[in-house]
Short mmCIF file of C-alpha atoms in Angstrom, two decimals:
data_model
loop_
_atom_site.label_atom_id
_atom_site.label_comp_id
_atom_site.label_asym_id
_atom_site.label_seq_id
_atom_site.Cartn_x
_atom_site.Cartn_y
_atom_site.Cartn_z
CA MET A 1 30.06 -20.34 11.86
CA LEU A 2 32.36 -22.87 13.89
CA ARG A 3 29.39 -25.11 14.57
CA LYS A 4 27.25 -25.09 11.49
CA ILE A 5 30.94 -26.03 10.15
CA VAL A 6 31.08 -28.67 12.09
CA LEU A 7 27.75 -29.80 11.61
CA ILE A 8 27.39 -29.87 8.05
CA LEU A 9 30.72 -31.93 8.38
CA SER A 10 29.96 -34.49 10.78
CA GLY A 11 26.46 -34.93 9.44
CA ASN A 12 27.54 -35.19 5.56
CA ALA A 13 30.53 -37.49 6.91
CA ALA A 14 28.26 -39.52 8.90
CA ALA A 15 25.74 -40.36 6.42
CA SER A 16 28.68 -41.07 3.99
CA LEU A 17 30.62 -43.38 6.43
CA MET A 18 27.69 -45.16 6.78
CA LEU A 19 27.00 -45.54 2.91
CA LEU A 20 30.63 -46.51 2.88
CA ALA A 21 30.52 -49.04 5.33
CA ARG A 22 27.19 -50.66 3.67
CA ASN A 23 29.14 -50.94 0.14
CA LEU A 24 32.40 -51.89 1.71
CA LEU A 25 30.27 -54.95 3.59
CA VAL A 26 28.04 -55.95 0.66
CA ALA A 27 31.68 -55.95 -1.02
CA ARG A 28 33.12 -58.19 1.84
CA LEU A 29 29.50 -60.59 1.94
CA ILE A 30 29.24 -61.33 -1.68
CA PRO A 31 31.19 -62.66 -4.39
CA VAL A 32 33.33 -60.01 -6.50
CA GLU A 33 31.51 -60.59 -9.45
CA ASP A 34 28.05 -60.09 -8.22
CA TYR A 35 29.57 -56.51 -6.16
CA ALA A 36 30.83 -55.68 -9.68
CA ILE A 37 26.76 -56.15 -10.61
CA ALA A 38 25.75 -53.85 -7.66
CA ALA A 39 28.24 -51.17 -8.84
CA THR A 40 26.34 -51.08 -11.58
CA PHE A 41 22.96 -49.98 -10.03
CA ALA A 42 24.90 -47.15 -9.07
CA VAL A 43 25.52 -46.17 -12.52
CA ALA A 44 21.97 -46.56 -13.74
CA MET A 45 20.64 -44.81 -11.02
CA ALA A 46 23.14 -41.98 -11.96
CA PHE A 47 21.94 -41.70 -15.61
CA VAL A 48 18.18 -41.41 -14.54
CA GLU A 49 19.08 -38.85 -12.15
CA MET A 50 21.99 -36.56 -14.15
CA ALA A 51 20.20 -37.23 -16.45
CA SER A 52 17.12 -34.75 -15.31
CA GLN A 53 18.97 -33.29 -12.78
CA LEU A 54 17.67 -29.14 -12.76
CA GLY A 55 19.34 -28.09 -9.12
CA LEU A 56 15.58 -27.56 -7.98
CA GLN A 57 16.91 -27.94 -4.37
CA GLN A 58 19.74 -24.95 -5.53
CA MET A 59 17.34 -23.05 -6.99
CA ILE A 60 15.16 -22.77 -3.57
CA VAL A 61 18.18 -21.14 -1.77
CA GLN A 62 19.53 -19.17 -4.44
CA ALA A 63 16.41 -17.77 -5.76
CA ARG A 64 14.93 -14.24 -3.96
CA ASP A 65 11.64 -15.96 -3.80
CA GLY A 66 12.84 -19.13 -2.63
CA ASN A 67 11.51 -18.51 0.77
CA ASP A 68 7.52 -18.33 -0.91
CA PRO A 69 5.02 -21.33 -0.24
CA LYS A 70 3.79 -20.85 -3.49
CA PHE A 71 7.13 -21.07 -5.18
CA GLN A 72 8.12 -24.13 -3.25
CA ALA A 73 5.15 -26.09 -3.88
CA ALA A 74 5.61 -25.56 -7.67
CA LEU A 75 9.46 -26.76 -7.41
CA GLN A 76 8.01 -29.78 -5.51
CA GLY A 77 5.57 -30.07 -8.17
CA PHE A 78 8.32 -30.03 -10.98
CA GLN A 79 10.30 -32.17 -9.08
CA VAL A 80 7.42 -35.24 -8.70
CA LEU A 81 6.97 -34.48 -12.15
CA ARG A 82 10.92 -35.10 -12.95
CA GLY A 83 11.14 -38.02 -10.75
CA ILE A 84 8.00 -40.04 -12.60
CA ILE A 85 9.85 -39.39 -15.80
CA SER A 86 12.91 -40.52 -14.60
CA GLY A 87 10.98 -43.54 -13.40
CA VAL A 88 9.33 -44.44 -16.25
CA ALA A 89 12.92 -43.58 -17.93
CA LEU A 90 14.69 -46.27 -16.23
CA PHE A 91 11.81 -49.16 -16.79
CA VAL A 92 11.56 -48.63 -20.57
CA PHE A 93 15.61 -48.91 -20.72
CA ALA A 94 16.37 -51.34 -18.76
CA GLN A 95 17.11 -54.15 -20.69
CA ALA A 96 19.32 -52.28 -23.41
CA PHE A 97 21.34 -50.93 -20.57
CA ALA A 98 22.08 -55.05 -19.41
CA THR A 99 22.38 -55.83 -22.53
CA PHE A 100 25.12 -53.14 -23.44
CA LEU A 101 26.58 -54.44 -19.81
CA ARG A 102 26.34 -58.02 -20.93
CA ILE A 103 24.36 -58.98 -17.97
CA PRO A 104 20.84 -59.20 -19.50
CA ASP A 105 19.53 -61.68 -16.68
CA VAL A 106 19.47 -59.06 -14.40
CA ALA A 107 17.99 -56.44 -16.59
CA TRP A 108 14.60 -56.67 -13.56
CA THR A 109 16.84 -55.49 -11.09
CA TYR A 110 16.77 -51.73 -12.91
CA GLN A 111 13.56 -52.14 -13.77
CA VAL A 112 12.86 -52.86 -9.31
CA MET A 113 15.06 -49.95 -9.16
CA ALA A 114 12.75 -47.56 -11.24
CA LEU A 115 11.10 -46.47 -7.75
CA VAL A 116 14.21 -44.56 -6.70
CA PRO A 117 13.70 -41.54 -8.54
CA VAL A 118 10.07 -41.47 -7.78
CA LEU A 119 10.56 -41.85 -4.50
CA ASN A 120 13.44 -39.60 -4.05
CA ALA A 121 11.26 -36.84 -6.16
CA LEU A 122 8.60 -37.12 -3.05
CA GLN A 123 10.87 -35.30 -0.54
CA HIS A 124 9.83 -32.29 0.92
CA PHE A 125 11.97 -29.25 -0.01
CA ASP A 126 11.92 -27.62 3.34
CA ILE A 127 14.85 -29.70 3.92
CA HIS A 128 16.63 -27.33 1.38
CA ARG A 129 14.85 -23.94 1.92
CA LEU A 130 15.78 -24.00 6.00
CA ASN A 131 19.50 -24.05 4.74
CA ARG A 132 18.73 -20.21 3.51
CA GLU A 133 18.42 -19.24 7.34
CA MET A 134 21.32 -21.38 7.81
CA ARG A 135 19.43 -24.00 9.26
CA PHE A 136 20.83 -27.42 8.33
CA LEU A 137 19.70 -29.69 11.04
CA PRO A 138 16.43 -31.08 8.84
CA MET A 139 18.95 -31.75 5.66
CA VAL A 140 21.55 -33.81 8.06
CA LEU A 141 18.87 -36.19 9.30
CA THR A 142 17.71 -36.86 5.67
CA THR A 143 20.86 -37.81 4.68
CA ALA A 144 22.17 -39.65 8.07
CA VAL A 145 19.47 -41.77 9.13
CA PRO A 146 18.25 -43.13 5.86
CA ALA A 147 22.25 -44.43 5.50
CA PHE A 148 22.12 -45.97 9.03
CA ILE A 149 18.89 -47.85 8.45
CA SER A 150 20.14 -48.79 4.57
CA LEU A 151 23.63 -50.39 6.35
CA VAL A 152 21.49 -52.08 9.04
CA LEU A 153 19.52 -54.16 6.81
CA VAL A 154 22.79 -55.40 4.81
CA TRP A 155 23.63 -58.32 7.27
CA PRO A 156 19.86 -60.00 7.38
CA LEU A 157 19.91 -59.17 3.45
CA ALA A 158 22.95 -61.04 3.17
CA ILE A 159 21.89 -63.83 5.19
CA TRP A 160 18.79 -64.57 3.02
CA MET A 161 20.29 -63.79 -0.61
CA ASN A 162 24.08 -63.52 -0.38
CA ASP A 163 23.66 -62.06 -4.18
CA TYR A 164 23.61 -58.60 -5.56
CA ARG A 165 19.48 -58.15 -4.96
CA VAL A 166 21.51 -56.79 -1.39
CA MET A 167 22.06 -54.01 -2.76
CA LEU A 168 19.04 -53.59 -4.48
CA TYR A 169 16.94 -53.72 -1.81
CA ALA A 170 19.31 -51.41 0.67
CA LEU A 171 19.26 -49.00 -1.82
CA ILE A 172 15.12 -49.03 -2.02
CA ALA A 173 15.31 -48.80 1.72
CA GLN A 174 17.08 -45.78 1.92
CA ALA A 175 14.85 -44.06 -0.77
CA VAL A 176 11.96 -44.83 1.17
CA VAL A 177 13.21 -43.50 4.77
CA ALA A 178 14.87 -40.31 3.16
CA THR A 179 11.29 -39.45 2.09
CA VAL A 180 9.95 -40.14 4.82
CA THR A 181 12.51 -38.29 7.06
CA SER A 182 12.24 -34.97 4.81
CA HIS A 183 8.74 -35.18 5.76
CA LEU A 184 8.83 -35.52 9.59
CA THR A 185 11.53 -32.66 9.81
CA ALA A 186 9.69 -30.14 7.81
CA GLU A 187 8.04 -27.18 8.92
CA ARG A 188 5.49 -26.29 5.83
CA ARG A 189 2.53 -28.29 4.79
CA TYR A 190 3.69 -30.31 1.63
CA ALA A 191 2.04 -28.71 -1.45
CA LEU A 192 2.23 -29.96 -4.82
CA SER A 193 1.38 -27.51 -8.05
CA LEU A 194 2.34 -27.04 -11.85
CA ASP A 195 3.35 -23.56 -12.48
CA ARG A 196 4.13 -22.24 -15.99
CA VAL A 197 5.94 -19.22 -15.45
CA ILE A 198 7.70 -20.80 -12.04
CA ILE A 199 8.23 -24.30 -14.22
CA GLY A 200 9.78 -22.08 -17.31
CA GLN A 201 12.41 -20.34 -14.53
CA ALA A 202 13.40 -23.70 -12.75
CA LEU A 203 14.36 -24.59 -17.10
CA SER A 204 16.08 -21.54 -17.72
CA PHE A 205 17.75 -21.89 -14.77
CA GLY A 206 18.54 -25.49 -14.64
CA TRP A 207 19.24 -26.36 -18.53
CA PRO A 208 23.13 -26.07 -17.77
CA LEU A 209 23.03 -28.03 -14.91
CA LEU A 210 20.65 -30.89 -16.90
CA ILE A 211 23.73 -30.46 -19.32
CA ASN A 212 25.97 -30.69 -16.48
CA GLY A 213 24.05 -33.40 -15.14
CA LEU A 214 24.96 -35.70 -18.53
CA LEU A 215 28.57 -34.64 -18.21
CA LEU A 216 29.00 -35.69 -14.67
CA PHE A 217 27.19 -38.89 -15.44
CA ALA A 218 30.17 -39.36 -18.12
CA VAL A 219 32.67 -37.84 -15.02
CA PHE A 220 31.58 -40.36 -12.63
CA GLN A 221 30.14 -43.49 -14.42
CA GLY A 222 32.04 -43.42 -17.31
CA ASP A 223 35.27 -45.08 -16.78
CA LYS A 224 33.36 -48.00 -14.92
CA ILE A 225 31.37 -48.57 -17.62
CA ILE A 226 34.70 -48.71 -20.16
CA VAL A 227 36.17 -50.82 -17.86
CA GLY A 228 32.98 -53.31 -16.98
CA ARG A 229 31.89 -53.52 -20.98
CA GLU A 230 35.56 -54.16 -22.19
CA LEU A 231 37.42 -55.82 -18.84
CA GLY A 232 34.60 -57.71 -17.31
CA LEU A 233 33.61 -57.95 -13.91
CA ALA A 234 36.15 -58.54 -11.54
CA PRO A 235 38.33 -55.76 -13.21
CA LEU A 236 35.01 -53.62 -12.43
CA ALA A 237 34.55 -54.72 -8.95
CA ILE A 238 38.34 -53.58 -8.42
CA PHE A 239 38.03 -50.11 -10.28
CA ALA A 240 34.18 -49.71 -8.91
CA MET A 241 35.68 -50.19 -4.96
CA GLY A 242 38.82 -47.99 -6.02
CA VAL A 243 36.42 -44.96 -7.02
CA THR A 244 33.54 -46.06 -4.01
CA LEU A 245 36.25 -45.61 -1.57
CA THR A 246 37.84 -41.77 -3.17
CA LEU A 247 35.03 -40.41 -4.54
CA THR A 248 32.97 -41.03 -0.92
CA PRO A 249 35.12 -38.31 0.62
CA THR A 250 35.09 -36.05 -1.65
CA LEU A 251 31.32 -35.80 -2.29
CA VAL A 252 30.92 -35.13 1.34
CA LEU A 253 33.44 -32.53 1.05
CA SER A 254 31.90 -31.02 -1.91
CA LYS A 255 28.26 -31.11 -0.35
CA SER A 256 29.18 -29.57 2.49
CA GLY A 257 30.98 -26.68 1.01
CA GLN A 258 28.25 -26.04 -1.35
CA ASN A 259 25.80 -25.92 1.69
CA LEU A 260 27.66 -23.60 3.46
CA PHE A 261 28.86 -21.28 1.10
CA LEU A 262 26.12 -20.96 -1.04
CA PRO A 263 23.64 -19.28 0.92
CA ASN A 264 26.06 -16.63 2.07
CA LEU A 265 27.81 -16.15 -1.34
CA SER A 266 24.46 -15.41 -3.06
CA ARG A 267 23.43 -12.90 -0.33
CA LEU A 268 26.81 -11.38 -1.10
CA ALA A 269 26.55 -11.76 -4.78
CA LYS A 270 23.57 -9.40 -4.89
CA THR A 271 25.48 -6.30 -3.39
CA ARG A 272 28.57 -6.99 -4.90
CA VAL A 273 29.03 -4.68 -7.41
CA ASP A 274 28.50 -2.10 -4.61
CA GLN A 275 30.51 -3.59 -2.20
CA PRO A 276 32.86 -6.24 -3.89
CA GLN A 277 35.25 -6.74 -0.74
CA PRO A 278 33.35 -9.24 1.59
CA PHE A 279 32.11 -11.03 -1.56
CA PHE A 280 35.40 -11.79 -2.81
CA GLN A 281 36.46 -12.66 0.73
CA MET A 282 33.57 -15.05 1.16
CA SER A 283 34.84 -16.43 -2.55
CA HIS A 284 38.36 -16.78 -1.64
CA ALA A 285 37.16 -18.71 1.52
CA MET A 286 35.44 -21.09 -0.77
CA VAL A 287 38.18 -21.90 -2.94
CA GLN A 288 40.43 -22.62 -0.04
CA PHE A 289 38.32 -24.70 1.20
CA ALA A 290 38.16 -26.95 -1.74
CA VAL A 291 41.82 -27.13 -2.28
CA VAL A 292 42.19 -27.82 1.48
CA ASN A 293 39.92 -30.61 1.21
CA GLY A 294 40.99 -32.07 -2.03
CA ALA A 295 44.31 -32.13 -0.53
CA LEU A 296 42.65 -33.78 2.40
CA VAL A 297 41.28 -36.64 0.56
CA VAL A 298 44.90 -37.46 -0.98
CA VAL A 299 46.42 -37.26 2.53
CA ALA A 300 43.85 -39.65 3.95
CA ILE A 301 43.78 -42.05 1.14
CA LEU A 302 47.25 -42.57 1.64
CA LEU A 303 47.60 -43.14 5.27
CA PHE A 304 44.92 -45.25 5.90
CA GLY A 305 43.93 -46.56 2.41
CA PRO A 306 45.79 -49.88 2.39
CA TRP A 307 45.03 -50.61 5.62
CA LEU A 308 41.56 -50.54 4.83
CA VAL A 309 41.38 -52.33 1.83
CA SER A 310 43.78 -55.17 3.28
CA SER A 311 42.01 -55.52 6.91
CA VAL A 312 38.02 -54.79 5.76
CA LEU A 313 37.96 -56.34 2.14
CA GLY A 314 40.34 -59.27 2.29
CA ASP A 315 42.94 -60.75 0.04
CA LYS A 316 39.92 -60.43 -3.01
CA TYR A 317 40.57 -56.77 -3.58
CA ALA A 318 44.53 -56.57 -3.13
CA ALA A 319 45.16 -55.74 -6.67
CA LEU A 320 43.59 -52.10 -6.02
CA ILE A 321 46.20 -51.14 -3.57
CA PRO A 322 48.64 -49.85 -5.64
CA LEU A 323 46.17 -47.97 -7.18
CA LEU A 324 44.73 -46.21 -4.56
CA ILE A 325 46.70 -43.37 -4.12
CA LEU A 326 46.24 -42.49 -7.70
CA PHE A 327 42.16 -42.69 -7.55
CA ALA A 328 42.91 -40.10 -4.58
CA VAL A 329 44.72 -37.59 -6.54
CA GLN A 330 41.77 -37.51 -9.44
CA GLN A 331 39.03 -37.02 -6.72
CA GLY A 332 41.28 -34.27 -4.94
CA VAL A 333 41.60 -32.39 -7.96
CA ARG A 334 38.31 -32.72 -8.68
CA VAL A 335 37.30 -31.22 -5.57
CA TRP A 336 39.34 -28.32 -6.41
CA LYS A 337 36.79 -27.21 -8.76
CA THR A 338 33.97 -26.61 -6.21
CA GLY A 339 35.65 -23.10 -5.22
CA PRO A 340 34.93 -21.72 -8.44
CA ASN A 341 31.90 -23.50 -9.54
CA VAL A 342 29.87 -21.91 -6.78
CA VAL A 343 31.18 -18.63 -7.06
CA ALA A 344 29.64 -18.82 -10.07
CA LEU A 345 25.93 -20.75 -9.10
CA ALA A 346 25.88 -17.91 -6.06
CA CYS A 347 25.95 -15.13 -9.04
CA GLY A 348 23.35 -17.34 -10.59
CA ASN A 349 25.89 -18.74 -13.32
CA THR A 350 25.15 -22.65 -13.74
CA VAL A 351 26.98 -22.86 -16.83
CA ASN A 352 30.59 -22.63 -15.02
CA ALA A 353 30.28 -26.54 -13.44
CA MET A 354 28.98 -27.53 -17.03
CA LEU A 355 31.83 -26.13 -19.05
CA SER A 356 34.36 -27.25 -16.86
CA ASN A 357 33.12 -31.10 -16.38
CA LEU A 358 33.26 -30.86 -20.27
CA VAL A 359 37.14 -31.31 -20.77
CA ARG A 360 36.60 -34.22 -18.31
CA VAL A 361 34.07 -35.61 -20.71
CA LEU A 362 36.16 -35.23 -23.53
CA SER A 363 38.79 -37.44 -22.25
CA LEU A 364 36.66 -40.69 -22.42
CA PRO A 365 37.41 -41.60 -25.66
CA LEU A 366 41.03 -41.62 -25.46
CA ALA A 367 40.23 -43.52 -22.16
CA TRP A 368 38.31 -46.02 -24.12
CA TRP A 369 41.10 -46.50 -26.34
CA VAL A 370 43.57 -46.87 -23.50
CA VAL A 371 41.34 -49.92 -22.14
CA VAL A 372 41.27 -51.17 -25.00
CA ASN A 373 44.48 -51.27 -26.17
CA GLY A 374 46.23 -51.46 -22.72
CA ALA A 375 47.07 -54.27 -20.87
CA GLY A 376 46.00 -55.27 -17.21
CA ASP A 377 46.91 -52.67 -14.67
CA ALA A 378 49.39 -50.75 -17.10
CA GLY A 379 45.76 -49.83 -18.53
CA LEU A 380 44.06 -48.93 -15.61
CA VAL A 381 47.34 -47.01 -14.41
CA THR A 382 46.94 -44.74 -17.83
CA LEU A 383 43.18 -44.69 -17.55
CA LEU A 384 43.80 -42.89 -14.03
CA PHE A 385 46.68 -40.94 -15.14
CA ILE A 386 43.98 -39.56 -18.04
CA GLY A 387 41.56 -38.69 -15.32
CA ILE A 388 43.72 -36.70 -13.62
CA ALA A 389 44.69 -34.67 -15.78
CA ALA A 390 41.44 -33.93 -17.71
CA GLU A 391 40.35 -32.78 -13.78
CA ILE A 392 43.22 -30.46 -13.89
CA LEU A 393 42.35 -28.37 -17.26
CA GLY A 394 38.81 -28.67 -15.71
CA PHE A 395 39.64 -26.74 -13.05
CA LEU A 396 41.75 -24.28 -15.40
CA VAL A 397 38.48 -24.03 -17.16
CA SER A 398 36.85 -23.37 -14.33
CA ALA A 399 39.00 -21.07 -12.65
CA ILE A 400 39.23 -18.51 -15.85
CA GLN A 401 35.69 -17.96 -16.33
CA VAL A 402 34.98 -17.16 -13.14
CA LYS A 403 38.44 -14.45 -13.20
CA TRP A 404 37.03 -13.37 -16.39
CA ARG A 405 33.39 -12.74 -15.56
CA TYR A 406 33.78 -11.65 -12.05
CA GLY A 407 36.71 -9.94 -11.71
CA PHE A 408 38.24 -12.31 -9.04
CA SER A 409 42.05 -12.42 -8.76
CA TYR A 410 43.54 -15.61 -7.18
CA ARG A 411 46.31 -13.83 -5.76
CA ARG A 412 45.28 -14.68 -2.28
CA SER A 413 44.61 -18.12 -2.84
CA ALA A 414 47.17 -19.16 -4.86
CA ALA A 415 49.61 -20.30 -2.60
CA ALA A 416 46.76 -22.65 -0.96
CA ILE A 417 46.25 -23.62 -4.62
CA GLY A 418 49.63 -24.61 -5.12
CA VAL A 419 50.80 -26.04 -2.18
CA SER A 420 47.78 -28.43 -2.34
CA GLY A 421 49.42 -29.67 -5.58
CA LEU A 422 52.16 -30.44 -3.84
CA VAL A 423 50.74 -32.61 -1.47
CA MET A 424 49.23 -34.83 -4.54
CA ILE A 425 52.40 -35.02 -6.57
CA THR A 426 54.30 -36.15 -3.60
CA ALA A 427 51.82 -39.13 -2.21
CA ALA A 428 51.66 -39.94 -6.27
CA MET A 429 55.62 -40.68 -5.75
CA THR A 430 54.68 -43.19 -3.05
CA VAL A 431 53.56 -45.93 -5.57
CA LEU A 432 55.02 -44.02 -9.08
CA SER A 433 58.79 -43.70 -8.02
CA ASN A 434 61.00 -47.14 -8.35
CA ASP A 435 63.06 -45.44 -5.89
CA PRO A 436 62.29 -47.00 -2.36
CA ALA A 437 63.90 -44.46 -0.08
CA VAL A 438 62.10 -41.89 -2.36
CA ALA A 439 58.93 -43.46 -1.75
CA ARG A 440 59.46 -43.53 1.68
CA ALA A 441 60.27 -40.02 1.80
CA ALA A 442 57.21 -39.22 -0.08
CA TYR A 443 55.24 -40.61 2.62
CA TRP A 444 56.33 -38.52 5.33
CA VAL A 445 56.68 -35.39 3.60
CA SER A 446 52.76 -35.48 2.27
CA PRO A 447 50.83 -34.86 5.33
CA ALA A 448 53.87 -32.44 6.19
CA LEU A 449 53.28 -30.72 3.04
CA PHE A 450 48.97 -30.56 4.49
CA ALA A 451 50.02 -28.86 7.85
CA GLY A 452 52.12 -26.15 5.63
CA LEU A 453 48.99 -25.66 3.60
CA CYS A 454 46.46 -24.92 6.68
CA ALA A 455 48.79 -22.33 7.02
CA VAL A 456 48.28 -20.23 3.67
CA VAL A 457 44.47 -20.30 3.92
CA PRO A 458 44.01 -16.61 5.52
CA ASP A 459 40.19 -16.08 4.16
CA LEU A 460 39.18 -19.56 5.40
CA ARG A 461 40.38 -19.31 9.04
CA ARG A 462 38.42 -16.31 9.27
CA LEU A 463 35.51 -17.50 8.31
CA VAL A 464 35.72 -20.41 10.79
CA PHE A 465 36.25 -17.47 13.70
CA ASP A 466 32.97 -15.55 12.29
CA LYS A 467 35.05 -12.88 10.62
CA VAL A 468 33.92 -13.34 6.90
CA GLY A 469 30.94 -12.04 5.64
#
């Protein structure tokens, strides 16, 4: 299992680090306002992708007949249909979206980006099907190779254009290469079909994920939309970069956790009534994996985040440094939710994630009011505190649902959750304390607590050494 963990983490990390490097390079090479426009491309893509997300990739891993070629062809056909609808929607609403953000002159860029969801939908599902057999290399290559190509293209594009179009064409190139790579690494012949029965199954499985996709859009992009619309492009660039630097590693860890745990948890969930112990051990390992990763993100940002901003991005992003650890805490708590959410997904429950994200979405009206009535950095700090509180409540909702539905006790993971929370509290004290001595002490206490966290995750340690499941 250790070799598979290293493959997944290194592959996802390499791809995300290259995409992060791409974003940092774009931010360094083009003006701040242009980077803000480039950041809205992610908002537009997230909307069309998440508004049509039905979890077909997870379904082919979780479903009993996920290895059936006919089942795969039907999912691929449905995915292409979904991608075409998403692309058309983005093209049609491009002008309205640009006008809402008060940048109507760039509406054409969103229309060009309508190609991206169509290209993504043409990917071969073998990269997901092979996860059932714990074979992750095709998926890793399909993620890493496009990220590398997208990064390499930034410099020549910047020399040629030197504005927000750099990101536009880098994203299109990434989508093209990802689709080609998925087909080159596939084992089966690519086939498409539209089967009403399987589409019905997919809709039944995916409707909570569809709603969750809309909620995730609000979670990931809602704050950016609020800041961009109410405060302008320069504050949006600062805020978007803070999200990029902290969200990127959390997405790596969340995706890796789902890739690693979902196949085994799905297998054990089918026998959990007769043999509950292996399922619960693996579930504890998943929960512990999530809280360790949340704390890891916070410690990494605490130690290296300010240096990264000042050395790579320069003075034009200096205002981000005092806010960075709060961004990290918000995203770190969000990672906690992947633990109970993946456990629920393994049992075929796609509602759990939806309800946990609903809490975060319900906080957005308050966040909007704060930004409109706040003053500069104080408004952004309050906005981040609202996000942190909402993520904590979302985790509690997710965890309680899993306890009630499946009789899962958190006793074996309680220490890990508590220590992970202490890591985040002490890290936040480095910027919140008015006493320099307290801030300096917190700077060293937080990493020390993280070292202690690794000692209170027994099920995760067993999993690493192939003793669970």
